[in-house]
């Protein structure tokens, strides 16, 4: 078991870092969604989903 771990330590570290980055992105997107921020950033004038984003406005 220890030899397998030492042979694959680089892969394990890279996978852990990538997992943390993806988790951070998802958390950031969820926080922005709760704050009402849009993810596209291009304005809502021509967006076909503008009715879904801004129901109360």
PDB file of N, CA and C in Angstrom:
ATOM      1  N   UNK A   1       0.826  -1.196   0.000  1.00  0.00           N
ATOM      2  CA  UNK A   1       0.000   0.000   0.000  1.00  0.00           C
ATOM      3  C   UNK A   1       0.867   1.255   0.000  1.00  0.00           C
ATOM      4  N   UNK A   2       1.907   1.255   0.799  1.00  0.00           N
ATOM      5  CA  UNK A   2       2.784   2.418   0.871  1.00  0.00           C
ATOM      6  C   UNK A   2       3.544   2.625  -0.434  1.00  0.00           C
ATOM      7  N   UNK A   3       3.924   1.543  -1.086  1.00  0.00           N
ATOM      8  CA  UNK A   3       4.629   1.682  -2.363  1.00  0.00           C
ATOM      9  C   UNK A   3       3.698   2.242  -3.437  1.00  0.00           C
ATOM     10  N   UNK A   4       2.433   1.824  -3.437  1.00  0.00           N
ATOM     11  CA  UNK A   4       1.464   2.356  -4.403  1.00  0.00           C
ATOM     12  C   UNK A   4       1.277   3.856  -4.170  1.00  0.00           C
ATOM     13  N   UNK A   5       1.173   4.244  -2.902  1.00  0.00           N
ATOM     14  CA  UNK A   5       0.995   5.652  -2.558  1.00  0.00           C
ATOM     15  C   UNK A   5       2.184   6.486  -3.021  1.00  0.00           C
ATOM     16  N   UNK A   6       3.391   5.997  -2.779  1.00  0.00           N
ATOM     17  CA  UNK A   6       4.578   6.759  -3.169  1.00  0.00           C
ATOM     18  C   UNK A   6       4.747   6.817  -4.685  1.00  0.00           C
ATOM     19  N   UNK A   7       4.291   5.809  -5.400  1.00  0.00           N
ATOM     20  CA  UNK A   7       4.375   5.825  -6.864  1.00  0.00           C
ATOM     21  C   UNK A   7       3.351   6.772  -7.488  1.00  0.00           C
ATOM     22  N   UNK A   8       2.259   7.022  -6.785  1.00  0.00           N
ATOM     23  CA  UNK A   8       1.171   7.835  -7.346  1.00  0.00           C
ATOM     24  C   UNK A   8       0.945   9.140  -6.613  1.00  0.00           C
ATOM     25  N   UNK A   9       1.907   9.597  -5.853  1.00  0.00           N
ATOM     26  CA  UNK A   9       1.730  10.814  -5.052  1.00  0.00           C
ATOM     27  C   UNK A   9       1.457  12.041  -5.926  1.00  0.00           C
ATOM     28  N   UNK A  10       2.115  12.146  -7.059  1.00  0.00           N
ATOM     29  CA  UNK A  10       1.887  13.302  -7.945  1.00  0.00           C
ATOM     30  C   UNK A  10       0.454  13.315  -8.465  1.00  0.00           C
ATOM     31  N   UNK A  11      -0.050  12.180  -8.866  1.00  0.00           N
ATOM     32  CA  UNK A  11      -1.424  12.085  -9.364  1.00  0.00           C
ATOM     33  C   UNK A  11      -2.420  12.399  -8.259  1.00  0.00           C
ATOM     34  N   UNK A  12      -2.158  11.921  -7.074  1.00  0.00           N
ATOM     35  CA  UNK A  12      -3.053  12.170  -5.942  1.00  0.00           C
ATOM     36  C   UNK A  12      -3.086  13.657  -5.610  1.00  0.00           C
ATOM     37  N   UNK A  13      -1.929  14.309  -5.611  1.00  0.00           N
ATOM     38  CA  UNK A  13      -1.873  15.740  -5.307  1.00  0.00           C
ATOM     39  C   UNK A  13      -2.588  16.552  -6.373  1.00  0.00           C
ATOM     40  N   UNK A  14      -2.367  16.221  -7.634  1.00  0.00           N
ATOM     41  CA  UNK A  14      -3.029  16.941  -8.730  1.00  0.00           C
ATOM     42  C   UNK A  14      -4.540  16.771  -8.661  1.00  0.00           C
ATOM     43  N   UNK A  15      -5.007  15.577  -8.391  1.00  0.00           N
ATOM     44  CA  UNK A  15      -6.454  15.332  -8.261  1.00  0.00           C
ATOM     45  C   UNK A  15      -7.039  16.105  -7.083  1.00  0.00           C
ATOM     46  N   UNK A  16      -6.317  16.158  -5.974  1.00  0.00           N
ATOM     47  CA  UNK A  16      -6.798  16.902  -4.810  1.00  0.00           C
ATOM     48  C   UNK A  16      -6.891  18.391  -5.111  1.00  0.00           C
ATOM     49  N   UNK A  17      -5.887  18.947  -5.777  1.00  0.00           N
ATOM     50  CA  UNK A  17      -5.897  20.371  -6.123  1.00  0.00           C
ATOM     51  C   UNK A  17      -7.035  20.676  -7.088  1.00  0.00           C
ATOM     52  N   UNK A  18      -7.209  19.854  -8.096  1.00  0.00           N
ATOM     53  CA  UNK A  18      -8.301  20.067  -9.058  1.00  0.00           C
ATOM     54  C   UNK A  18      -9.664  19.968  -8.386  1.00  0.00           C
ATOM     55  N   UNK A  19      -9.814  19.037  -7.459  1.00  0.00           N
ATOM     56  CA  UNK A  19     -11.074  18.892  -6.733  1.00  0.00           C
ATOM     57  C   UNK A  19     -11.357  20.149  -5.908  1.00  0.00           C
ATOM     58  N   UNK A  20     -10.342  20.688  -5.256  1.00  0.00           N
ATOM     59  CA  UNK A  20     -10.519  21.910  -4.478  1.00  0.00           C
ATOM     60  C   UNK A  20     -10.870  23.105  -5.362  1.00  0.00           C
ATOM     61  N   UNK A  21     -10.248  23.194  -6.532  1.00  0.00           N
ATOM     62  CA  UNK A  21     -10.546  24.295  -7.452  1.00  0.00           C
ATOM     63  C   UNK A  21     -11.989  24.213  -7.946  1.00  0.00           C
ATOM     64  N   UNK A  22     -12.425  23.029  -8.340  1.00  0.00           N
ATOM     65  CA  UNK A  22     -13.797  22.853  -8.819  1.00  0.00           C
ATOM     66  C   UNK A  22     -14.792  23.133  -7.699  1.00  0.00           C
ATOM     67  N   UNK A  23     -14.512  22.664  -6.504  1.00  0.00           N
ATOM     68  CA  UNK A  23     -15.399  22.929  -5.363  1.00  0.00           C
ATOM     69  C   UNK A  23     -15.474  24.432  -5.082  1.00  0.00           C
ATOM     70  N   UNK A  24     -14.359  25.123  -5.165  1.00  0.00           N
ATOM     71  CA  UNK A  24     -14.351  26.569  -4.965  1.00  0.00           C
ATOM     72  C   UNK A  24     -15.176  27.305  -6.007  1.00  0.00           C
ATOM     73  N   UNK A  25     -15.084  26.869  -7.243  1.00  0.00           N
ATOM     74  CA  UNK A  25     -15.869  27.485  -8.317  1.00  0.00           C
ATOM     75  C   UNK A  25     -17.355  27.268  -8.087  1.00  0.00           C
ATOM     76  N   UNK A  26     -17.727  26.068  -7.695  1.00  0.00           N
ATOM     77  CA  UNK A  26     -19.139  25.761  -7.451  1.00  0.00           C
ATOM     78  C   UNK A  26     -19.670  26.575  -6.272  1.00  0.00           C
ATOM     79  N   UNK A  27     -18.901  26.679  -5.201  1.00  0.00           N
ATOM     80  CA  UNK A  27     -19.323  27.475  -4.043  1.00  0.00           C
ATOM     81  C   UNK A  27     -19.497  28.933  -4.442  1.00  0.00           C
ATOM     82  N   UNK A  28     -18.573  29.450  -5.230  1.00  0.00           N
ATOM     83  CA  UNK A  28     -18.666  30.834  -5.690  1.00  0.00           C
ATOM     84  C   UNK A  28     -19.905  31.055  -6.557  1.00  0.00           C
ATOM     85  N   UNK A  29     -20.201  30.115  -7.424  1.00  0.00           N
ATOM     86  CA  UNK A  29     -21.383  30.237  -8.281  1.00  0.00           C
ATOM     87  C   UNK A  29     -22.667  30.196  -7.460  1.00  0.00           C
ATOM     88  N   UNK A  30     -22.717  29.341  -6.458  1.00  0.00           N
ATOM     89  CA  UNK A  30     -23.902  29.249  -5.606  1.00  0.00           C
ATOM     90  C   UNK A  30     -24.094  30.545  -4.822  1.00  0.00           C
ATOM     91  N   UNK A  31     -23.005  31.093  -4.276  1.00  0.00           N
ATOM     92  CA  UNK A  31     -23.101  32.359  -3.539  1.00  0.00           C
ATOM     93  C   UNK A  31     -23.578  33.483  -4.446  1.00  0.00           C
ATOM     94  N   UNK A  32     -23.042  33.553  -5.660  1.00  0.00           N
ATOM     95  CA  UNK A  32     -23.466  34.592  -6.603  1.00  0.00           C
ATOM     96  C   UNK A  32     -24.923  34.430  -6.982  1.00  0.00           C
ATOM     97  N   UNK A  33     -25.375  33.202  -7.148  1.00  0.00           N
ATOM     98  CA  UNK A  33     -26.773  32.947  -7.500  1.00  0.00           C
ATOM     99  C   UNK A  33     -27.691  33.397  -6.368  1.00  0.00           C
ATOM    100  N   UNK A  34     -27.293  33.140  -5.119  1.00  0.00           N
ATOM    101  CA  UNK A  34     -28.102  33.559  -3.971  1.00  0.00           C
ATOM    102  C   UNK A  34     -28.151  35.070  -3.841  1.00  0.00           C
ATOM    103  N   UNK A  35     -27.092  35.760  -4.265  1.00  0.00           N
ATOM    104  CA  UNK A  35     -27.047  37.218  -4.220  1.00  0.00           C
ATOM    105  C   UNK A  35     -27.787  37.841  -5.400  1.00  0.00           C
ATOM    106  N   UNK A  36     -28.188  37.023  -6.363  1.00  0.00           N
ATOM    107  CA  UNK A  36     -28.920  37.523  -7.515  1.00  0.00           C
ATOM    108  C   UNK A  36     -28.037  37.983  -8.644  1.00  0.00           C
ATOM    109  N   UNK A  37     -26.769  37.670  -8.591  1.00  0.00           N
ATOM    110  CA  UNK A  37     -25.858  38.064  -9.659  1.00  0.00           C
ATOM    111  C   UNK A  37     -25.981  37.099 -10.827  1.00  0.00           C
ATOM    112  N   UNK A  38     -25.846  37.621 -12.034  1.00  0.00           N
ATOM    113  CA  UNK A  38     -25.915  36.812 -13.237  1.00  0.00           C
ATOM    114  C   UNK A  38     -24.543  36.240 -13.553  1.00  0.00           C
ATOM    115  N   UNK A  39     -24.513  35.079 -14.157  1.00  0.00           N
ATOM    116  CA  UNK A  39     -23.238  34.459 -14.497  1.00  0.00           C
ATOM    117  C   UNK A  39     -22.754  34.824 -15.892  1.00  0.00           C
ATOM    118  N   UNK A  40     -23.630  35.344 -16.734  1.00  0.00           N
ATOM    119  CA  UNK A  40     -23.198  35.615 -18.104  1.00  0.00           C
ATOM    120  C   UNK A  40     -22.509  36.967 -18.234  1.00  0.00           C
ATOM    121  N   UNK A  41     -23.020  37.998 -17.571  1.00  0.00           N
ATOM    122  CA  UNK A  41     -22.390  39.307 -17.600  1.00  0.00           C
ATOM    123  C   UNK A  41     -22.591  40.088 -18.877  1.00  0.00           C
ATOM    124  N   UNK A  42     -23.488  39.657 -19.750  1.00  0.00           N
ATOM    125  CA  UNK A  42     -23.641  40.342 -21.041  1.00  0.00           C
ATOM    126  C   UNK A  42     -24.899  41.182 -21.110  1.00  0.00           C
ATOM    127  N   UNK A  43     -25.638  41.315 -20.047  1.00  0.00           N
ATOM    128  CA  UNK A  43     -26.871  42.083 -20.075  1.00  0.00           C
ATOM    129  C   UNK A  43     -28.055  41.189 -20.393  1.00  0.00           C
ATOM    130  N   UNK A  44     -29.240  41.687 -20.116  1.00  0.00           N
ATOM    131  CA  UNK A  44     -30.434  40.849 -20.250  1.00  0.00           C
ATOM    132  C   UNK A  44     -31.338  41.257 -21.409  1.00  0.00           C
ATOM    133  N   UNK A  45     -30.972  42.272 -22.149  1.00  0.00           N
ATOM    134  CA  UNK A  45     -31.865  42.789 -23.188  1.00  0.00           C
ATOM    135  C   UNK A  45     -32.210  41.736 -24.240  1.00  0.00           C
ATOM    136  N   UNK A  46     -31.241  40.992 -24.704  1.00  0.00           N
ATOM    137  CA  UNK A  46     -31.484  40.016 -25.759  1.00  0.00           C
ATOM    138  C   UNK A  46     -31.436  38.576 -25.264  1.00  0.00           C
ATOM    139  N   UNK A  47     -31.424  38.377 -23.957  1.00  0.00           N
ATOM    140  CA  UNK A  47     -31.300  37.035 -23.403  1.00  0.00           C
ATOM    141  C   UNK A  47     -32.652  36.329 -23.398  1.00  0.00           C
ATOM    142  N   UNK A  48     -32.731  35.120 -23.963  1.00  0.00           N
ATOM    143  CA  UNK A  48     -34.001  34.402 -23.967  1.00  0.00           C
ATOM    144  C   UNK A  48     -34.423  33.925 -22.577  1.00  0.00           C
ATOM    145  N   UNK A  49     -33.512  33.918 -21.620  1.00  0.00           N
ATOM    146  CA  UNK A  49     -33.833  33.472 -20.267  1.00  0.00           C
ATOM    147  C   UNK A  49     -34.083  34.637 -19.307  1.00  0.00           C
ATOM    148  N   UNK A  50     -34.201  35.847 -19.815  1.00  0.00           N
ATOM    149  CA  UNK A  50     -34.356  37.007 -18.936  1.00  0.00           C
ATOM    150  C   UNK A  50     -35.629  36.939 -18.116  1.00  0.00           C
ATOM    151  N   UNK A  51     -36.665  36.307 -18.621  1.00  0.00           N
ATOM    152  CA  UNK A  51     -37.907  36.146 -17.865  1.00  0.00           C
ATOM    153  C   UNK A  51     -37.736  35.230 -16.671  1.00  0.00           C
ATOM    154  N   UNK A  52     -36.833  34.282 -16.763  1.00  0.00           N
ATOM    155  CA  UNK A  52     -36.583  33.362 -15.656  1.00  0.00           C
ATOM    156  C   UNK A  52     -35.726  34.001 -14.577  1.00  0.00           C
ATOM    157  N   UNK A  53     -34.809  34.847 -14.972  1.00  0.00           N
ATOM    158  CA  UNK A  53     -33.884  35.467 -14.014  1.00  0.00           C
ATOM    159  C   UNK A  53     -34.544  36.589 -13.244  1.00  0.00           C
ATOM    160  N   UNK A  54     -35.401  37.342 -13.887  1.00  0.00           N
ATOM    161  CA  UNK A  54     -35.936  38.564 -13.306  1.00  0.00           C
ATOM    162  C   UNK A  54     -37.464  38.517 -13.265  1.00  0.00           C
ATOM    163  N   UNK A  55     -38.004  37.590 -12.512  1.00  0.00           N
ATOM    164  CA  UNK A  55     -39.452  37.438 -12.435  1.00  0.00           C
ATOM    165  C   UNK A  55     -40.110  38.605 -11.704  1.00  0.00           C
ATOM    166  N   UNK A  56     -39.463  39.113 -10.651  1.00  0.00           N
ATOM    167  CA  UNK A  56     -40.065  40.141  -9.817  1.00  0.00           C
ATOM    168  C   UNK A  56     -39.827  41.561 -10.332  1.00  0.00           C
ATOM    169  N   UNK A  57     -38.954  41.736 -11.260  1.00  0.00           N
ATOM    170  CA  UNK A  57     -38.586  43.092 -11.702  1.00  0.00           C
ATOM    171  C   UNK A  57     -39.431  43.570 -12.838  1.00  0.00           C
TER     172      UNK A  57
END
